[in-house]
Amino acid sequence: MSIAQQIAKIQLELTPYASKLIVVTKTRSIDELLSVHTCGTLDFGENRVQEMVEKQAQLPQDIRWHQIGHLQTNKVKYIAPFVHLIHSVDSWSLLAEINKQAAKNNRVIPCLLQMYIAQEDTKFGLDKQEAIDILQNPALTQLENIQIVGLMGMASFTSDTDQIRQEFKLLKGLFEHFKSQQTGVGSGRVAWNEISMGMSGDYLLAAQEGSTMVRVGSAIFGPRA
Ligand SMILES: *Cc1c(COP(=O)(O)O)cnc(C)c1O
């Protein structure tokens, strides 16, 4: 199947759900990204800053760029002028730096807190208490150039779909807890809208479990080299 056919298939599968497709374009060529753009799909996810910056400069300006991979503080400045949503905020210091660089660019950058939900010790992310510490930090109200709009998580790398489903339920449960408690909302910097979960192997499961954004790469382009 072509890229366009794969995207059409996934969009159709997602139709019953409130989950939006983010096409993960890391390692893919400019021509492949142009094929995606031609389909009218405008949300692109990258995990390396340098690659995102290089591609952004060469591609149509209506593309919405999502930073989905671990973000180093010293690289925020390169994406701050244009990034649409940062999915991978995992520390207060990173959030403060995003705020600083967003202010320099006269904009507000939407962010997700990346939560640790997998049963592996290889993935980045916050536990519940660490997220609460950020959301209830009195200084959050002063970060006027960021907005925390939800949570992101990555399930374990396993074929055990029961385990993956449990991990998605954990993230959804955390989200519903924060939303019902209005955690952080009083700061004026938090709105509980988005749950970014689901990748090529588990996007349908994630959509069923309440994801609002799935991040899909290899199911569209084939395996990465
Ligand atoms: C690479 C990546 C994805 C997409 O992975 P696929 O298996 O190719 O769909 C999703 N999320 C993050 C954070 C990634 O780094």
mmCIF file of C-alpha atoms and ligand atoms in Angstrom:
data_model
loop_
_atom_site.group_PDB
_atom_site.id
_atom_site.type_symbol
_atom_site.label_atom_id
_atom_site.label_comp_id
_atom_site.label_asym_id
_atom_site.label_seq_id
_atom_site.Cartn_x
_atom_site.Cartn_y
_atom_site.Cartn_z
ATOM 1 C CA MET A 1 0.000 0.000 0.000
ATOM 2 C CA SER A 2 1.118 3.550 -0.686
ATOM 3 C CA ILE A 3 1.588 6.157 2.037
ATOM 4 C CA ALA A 4 -1.725 7.747 1.027
ATOM 5 C CA GLN A 5 -3.523 4.397 1.227
ATOM 6 C CA GLN A 6 -2.063 3.600 4.649
ATOM 7 C CA ILE A 7 -3.101 7.006 5.977
ATOM 8 C CA ALA A 8 -6.614 6.608 4.564
ATOM 9 C CA LYS A 9 -6.889 3.155 6.181
ATOM 10 C CA ILE A 10 -5.787 4.429 9.594
ATOM 11 C CA GLN A 11 -8.028 7.517 9.404
ATOM 12 C CA LEU A 12 -10.955 5.213 8.623
ATOM 13 C CA GLU A 13 -10.138 2.942 11.576
ATOM 14 C CA LEU A 14 -9.977 5.984 13.852
ATOM 15 C CA THR A 15 -13.286 7.451 12.653
ATOM 16 C CA PRO A 16 -15.373 6.020 15.545
ATOM 17 C CA TYR A 17 -12.962 7.521 18.074
ATOM 18 C CA ALA A 18 -11.948 11.011 19.188
ATOM 19 C CA SER A 19 -8.330 10.269 18.338
ATOM 20 C CA LYS A 20 -6.344 12.376 15.909
ATOM 21 C CA LEU A 21 -3.525 10.966 13.781
ATOM 22 C CA ILE A 22 -0.030 12.408 14.298
ATOM 23 C CA VAL A 23 2.177 11.053 11.508
ATOM 24 C CA VAL A 24 5.597 10.235 12.945
ATOM 25 C CA THR A 25 8.036 11.313 10.256
ATOM 26 C CA LYS A 26 11.390 10.706 11.946
ATOM 27 C CA THR A 27 14.046 9.262 9.583
ATOM 28 C CA ARG A 28 11.703 9.735 6.588
ATOM 29 C CA SER A 29 12.692 11.703 3.501
ATOM 30 C CA ILE A 30 11.366 15.087 2.406
ATOM 31 C CA ASP A 31 9.602 13.359 -0.510
ATOM 32 C CA GLU A 32 7.824 10.986 1.859
ATOM 33 C CA LEU A 33 6.759 13.925 4.032
ATOM 34 C CA LEU A 34 5.453 15.745 0.976
ATOM 35 C CA SER A 35 3.305 12.694 0.152
ATOM 36 C CA VAL A 36 1.803 12.924 3.624
ATOM 37 C CA HIS A 37 1.150 16.643 3.208
ATOM 38 C CA THR A 38 -0.555 15.992 -0.119
ATOM 39 C CA CYS A 39 -3.075 13.789 1.714
ATOM 40 C CA GLY A 40 -4.077 16.822 3.734
ATOM 41 C CA THR A 41 -2.620 15.355 6.923
ATOM 42 C CA LEU A 42 -0.866 18.247 8.646
ATOM 43 C CA ASP A 43 0.234 16.922 12.059
ATOM 44 C CA PHE A 44 3.829 15.647 11.908
ATOM 45 C CA GLY A 45 5.774 14.201 14.839
ATOM 46 C CA GLU A 46 9.558 14.196 15.138
ATOM 47 C CA ASN A 47 11.740 13.140 18.021
ATOM 48 C CA ARG A 48 15.049 14.782 17.150
ATOM 49 C CA VAL A 49 15.307 18.569 17.225
ATOM 50 C CA GLN A 50 17.861 18.921 14.451
ATOM 51 C CA GLU A 51 15.828 16.772 12.093
ATOM 52 C CA MET A 52 12.628 18.690 12.844
ATOM 53 C CA VAL A 53 14.306 22.056 12.264
ATOM 54 C CA GLU A 54 15.829 20.969 8.950
ATOM 55 C CA LYS A 55 12.560 19.523 7.677
ATOM 56 C CA GLN A 56 10.460 22.443 8.883
ATOM 57 C CA ALA A 57 12.553 24.841 6.820
ATOM 58 C CA GLN A 58 12.036 22.815 3.639
ATOM 59 C CA LEU A 59 8.348 21.911 3.897
ATOM 60 C CA PRO A 60 5.039 23.778 3.615
ATOM 61 C CA GLN A 61 4.460 26.156 6.494
ATOM 62 C CA ASP A 62 0.976 24.861 7.337
ATOM 63 C CA ILE A 63 2.431 21.673 8.862
ATOM 64 C CA ARG A 64 1.946 21.400 12.627
ATOM 65 C CA TRP A 65 5.152 20.065 14.171
ATOM 66 C CA HIS A 66 4.906 17.891 17.282
ATOM 67 C CA GLN A 67 7.996 17.266 19.414
ATOM 68 C CA ILE A 68 7.406 13.705 20.627
ATOM 69 C CA GLY A 69 10.862 12.563 21.779
ATOM 70 C CA HIS A 70 12.947 13.445 24.796
ATOM 71 C CA LEU A 71 13.856 17.134 24.649
ATOM 72 C CA GLN A 72 17.101 18.524 26.009
ATOM 73 C CA THR A 73 16.858 21.941 27.648
ATOM 74 C CA ASN A 74 19.623 23.412 25.494
ATOM 75 C CA LYS A 75 17.757 22.528 22.280
ATOM 76 C CA VAL A 76 14.406 24.149 23.078
ATOM 77 C CA LYS A 77 15.455 27.422 21.448
ATOM 78 C CA TYR A 78 15.677 25.826 17.998
ATOM 79 C CA ILE A 79 12.048 24.662 17.895
ATOM 80 C CA ALA A 80 10.450 27.431 19.990
ATOM 81 C CA PRO A 81 9.664 29.666 16.974
ATOM 82 C CA PHE A 82 7.347 27.120 15.344
ATOM 83 C CA VAL A 83 6.643 23.945 17.372
ATOM 84 C CA HIS A 84 2.912 23.222 17.673
ATOM 85 C CA LEU A 85 2.894 20.926 20.719
ATOM 86 C CA ILE A 86 5.645 19.457 22.897
ATOM 87 C CA HIS A 87 4.541 15.989 24.052
ATOM 88 C CA SER A 88 7.579 15.164 26.156
ATOM 89 C CA VAL A 89 7.841 17.549 29.117
ATOM 90 C CA ASP A 90 9.387 15.565 31.947
ATOM 91 C CA SER A 91 10.835 18.172 34.318
ATOM 92 C CA TRP A 92 10.175 21.597 35.796
ATOM 93 C CA SER A 93 13.444 22.928 34.396
ATOM 94 C CA LEU A 94 12.453 21.908 30.861
ATOM 95 C CA LEU A 95 9.061 23.582 31.270
ATOM 96 C CA ALA A 96 10.732 26.776 32.541
ATOM 97 C CA GLU A 97 13.094 26.811 29.557
ATOM 98 C CA ILE A 98 10.209 26.280 27.100
ATOM 99 C CA ASN A 99 8.475 29.239 28.754
ATOM 100 C CA LYS A 100 11.586 31.402 28.395
ATOM 101 C CA GLN A 101 12.093 30.563 24.729
ATOM 102 C CA ALA A 102 8.376 30.919 23.951
ATOM 103 C CA ALA A 103 8.433 34.393 25.510
ATOM 104 C CA LYS A 104 11.350 35.364 23.262
ATOM 105 C CA ASN A 105 9.178 34.346 20.313
ATOM 106 C CA ASN A 106 6.087 36.116 21.620
ATOM 107 C CA ARG A 107 4.041 32.968 21.760
ATOM 108 C CA VAL A 108 2.443 30.423 24.064
ATOM 109 C CA ILE A 109 3.676 26.858 23.507
ATOM 110 C CA PRO A 110 1.231 24.056 24.408
ATOM 111 C CA CYS A 111 2.833 21.146 26.281
ATOM 112 C CA LEU A 112 1.966 17.678 27.550
ATOM 113 C CA LEU A 113 3.460 16.121 30.661
ATOM 114 C CA GLN A 114 5.049 12.811 29.722
ATOM 115 C CA MET A 115 4.009 10.176 32.249
ATOM 116 C CA TYR A 116 5.880 6.989 32.981
ATOM 117 C CA ILE A 117 3.389 4.149 32.440
ATOM 118 C CA ALA A 118 5.529 1.272 31.122
ATOM 119 C CA GLN A 119 6.920 -1.623 33.110
ATOM 120 C CA GLU A 120 10.407 -0.998 31.774
ATOM 121 C CA ASP A 121 13.118 1.292 33.034
ATOM 122 C CA THR A 122 14.141 2.558 29.616
ATOM 123 C CA LYS A 123 11.470 5.192 29.078
ATOM 124 C CA PHE A 124 11.373 8.816 30.155
ATOM 125 C CA GLY A 125 8.507 10.253 32.119
ATOM 126 C CA LEU A 126 7.096 11.474 35.401
ATOM 127 C CA ASP A 127 5.324 9.535 38.107
ATOM 128 C CA LYS A 128 2.078 10.844 39.547
ATOM 129 C CA GLN A 129 3.685 12.731 42.434
ATOM 130 C CA GLU A 130 6.278 14.364 40.168
ATOM 131 C CA ALA A 131 3.479 15.551 37.892
ATOM 132 C CA ILE A 132 1.557 16.928 40.873
ATOM 133 C CA ASP A 133 4.683 18.765 42.048
ATOM 134 C CA ILE A 134 4.860 20.531 38.675
ATOM 135 C CA LEU A 135 1.111 21.182 38.464
ATOM 136 C CA GLN A 136 0.961 22.598 41.988
ATOM 137 C CA ASN A 137 4.205 24.555 41.896
ATOM 138 C CA PRO A 138 3.232 28.107 42.938
ATOM 139 C CA ALA A 139 5.566 29.475 40.254
ATOM 140 C CA LEU A 140 3.540 27.801 37.482
ATOM 141 C CA THR A 141 1.221 30.784 37.259
ATOM 142 C CA GLN A 142 4.215 32.896 36.198
ATOM 143 C CA LEU A 143 4.997 30.676 33.197
ATOM 144 C CA GLU A 144 2.732 32.738 30.992
ATOM 145 C CA ASN A 145 4.203 31.455 27.731
ATOM 146 C CA ILE A 146 3.384 27.778 28.196
ATOM 147 C CA GLN A 147 0.141 25.917 28.623
ATOM 148 C CA ILE A 148 -0.063 22.343 29.891
ATOM 149 C CA VAL A 149 -2.913 20.765 27.925
ATOM 150 C CA GLY A 150 -2.716 17.103 28.952
ATOM 151 C CA LEU A 151 -0.633 13.960 29.290
ATOM 152 C CA MET A 152 1.477 11.722 27.067
ATOM 153 C CA GLY A 153 2.628 8.171 27.665
ATOM 154 C CA MET A 154 4.400 5.275 25.980
ATOM 155 C CA ALA A 155 3.318 1.723 26.687
ATOM 156 C CA SER A 156 5.810 -1.087 27.224
ATOM 157 C CA PHE A 157 7.462 -2.612 24.180
ATOM 158 C CA THR A 158 5.621 -5.923 24.381
ATOM 159 C CA SER A 159 3.181 -8.039 22.377
ATOM 160 C CA ASP A 160 1.084 -8.550 25.516
ATOM 161 C CA THR A 161 -1.995 -6.519 24.598
ATOM 162 C CA ASP A 162 -3.524 -6.968 28.064
ATOM 163 C CA GLN A 163 -0.510 -5.258 29.572
ATOM 164 C CA ILE A 164 -0.586 -2.469 26.985
ATOM 165 C CA ARG A 165 -4.291 -1.942 27.637
ATOM 166 C CA GLN A 166 -3.633 -1.743 31.380
ATOM 167 C CA GLU A 167 -0.950 0.885 30.803
ATOM 168 C CA PHE A 168 -3.292 2.967 28.634
ATOM 169 C CA LYS A 169 -5.991 2.629 31.309
ATOM 170 C CA LEU A 170 -3.456 3.872 33.858
ATOM 171 C CA LEU A 171 -2.756 7.001 31.798
ATOM 172 C CA LYS A 172 -6.432 7.617 31.096
ATOM 173 C CA GLY A 173 -7.177 7.158 34.806
ATOM 174 C CA LEU A 174 -4.528 9.698 35.767
ATOM 175 C CA PHE A 175 -5.892 12.134 33.212
ATOM 176 C CA GLU A 176 -9.464 11.717 34.501
ATOM 177 C CA HIS A 177 -8.229 12.156 38.067
ATOM 178 C CA PHE A 178 -6.426 15.418 37.263
ATOM 179 C CA LYS A 179 -9.360 16.614 35.205
ATOM 180 C CA SER A 180 -11.951 15.907 37.882
ATOM 181 C CA GLN A 181 -9.723 17.487 40.569
ATOM 182 C CA GLN A 182 -8.947 20.398 38.221
ATOM 183 C CA THR A 183 -5.324 19.882 39.232
ATOM 184 C CA GLY A 184 -3.253 22.962 38.403
ATOM 185 C CA VAL A 185 -6.117 24.730 36.657
ATOM 186 C CA GLY A 186 -6.108 27.553 39.203
ATOM 187 C CA SER A 187 -2.666 28.589 37.926
ATOM 188 C CA GLY A 188 -4.246 29.650 34.652
ATOM 189 C CA ARG A 189 -1.612 27.557 32.862
ATOM 190 C CA VAL A 190 -3.370 24.169 32.739
ATOM 191 C CA ALA A 191 -6.308 22.792 30.718
ATOM 192 C CA TRP A 192 -7.151 19.066 30.693
ATOM 193 C CA ASN A 193 -7.834 18.354 27.006
ATOM 194 C CA GLU A 194 -5.398 15.881 25.470
ATOM 195 C CA ILE A 195 -4.089 12.348 25.978
ATOM 196 C CA SER A 196 -1.301 11.388 23.578
ATOM 197 C CA MET A 197 -0.968 7.595 23.539
ATOM 198 C CA GLY A 198 -0.760 4.851 20.938
ATOM 199 C CA MET A 199 1.816 4.003 18.253
ATOM 200 C CA SER A 200 1.917 1.735 15.185
ATOM 201 C CA GLY A 201 1.321 -1.514 17.068
ATOM 202 C CA ASP A 202 -1.339 -0.278 19.458
ATOM 203 C CA TYR A 203 -3.080 2.818 18.080
ATOM 204 C CA LEU A 204 -6.510 1.172 17.912
ATOM 205 C CA LEU A 205 -6.205 -0.076 21.458
ATOM 206 C CA ALA A 206 -5.185 3.435 22.528
ATOM 207 C CA ALA A 207 -8.113 5.003 20.669
ATOM 208 C CA GLN A 208 -10.488 2.572 22.410
ATOM 209 C CA GLU A 209 -8.980 3.531 25.752
ATOM 210 C CA GLY A 210 -9.537 7.239 25.265
ATOM 211 C CA SER A 211 -6.500 8.569 23.435
ATOM 212 C CA THR A 212 -7.018 11.940 21.726
ATOM 213 C CA MET A 213 -3.820 11.679 19.672
ATOM 214 C CA VAL A 214 -2.039 8.619 18.290
ATOM 215 C CA ARG A 215 1.574 8.863 17.072
ATOM 216 C CA VAL A 216 2.034 6.516 14.127
ATOM 217 C CA GLY A 217 5.126 6.049 11.971
ATOM 218 C CA SER A 218 6.047 2.583 10.743
ATOM 219 C CA ALA A 219 2.434 1.489 10.116
ATOM 220 C CA ILE A 220 2.367 4.229 7.455
ATOM 221 C CA PHE A 221 5.881 4.151 5.990
ATOM 222 C CA GLY A 222 7.049 0.607 6.759
ATOM 223 C CA PRO A 223 9.844 -0.295 9.165
ATOM 224 C CA ARG A 224 12.573 2.264 9.860
ATOM 225 C CA ALA A 225 16.096 1.436 8.700
HETATM 226 C C1 LIG B 1 9.015 6.728 16.948
HETATM 227 C C2 LIG B 1 7.972 7.136 17.907
HETATM 228 C C3 LIG B 1 6.611 6.851 17.670
HETATM 229 C C4 LIG B 1 6.118 6.079 16.441
HETATM 230 O O1 LIG B 1 6.627 4.803 16.408
HETATM 231 P P1 LIG B 1 6.054 3.743 15.318
HETATM 232 O O2 LIG B 1 6.220 2.438 15.986
HETATM 233 O O3 LIG B 1 6.897 3.899 14.107
HETATM 234 O O4 LIG B 1 4.645 4.085 15.064
HETATM 235 C C5 LIG B 1 5.675 7.294 18.585
HETATM 236 N N1 LIG B 1 6.043 7.979 19.676
HETATM 237 C C6 LIG B 1 7.321 8.273 19.947
HETATM 238 C C7 LIG B 1 7.646 9.032 21.179
HETATM 239 C C8 LIG B 1 8.326 7.853 19.077
HETATM 240 O O5 LIG B 1 9.605 8.150 19.353
#
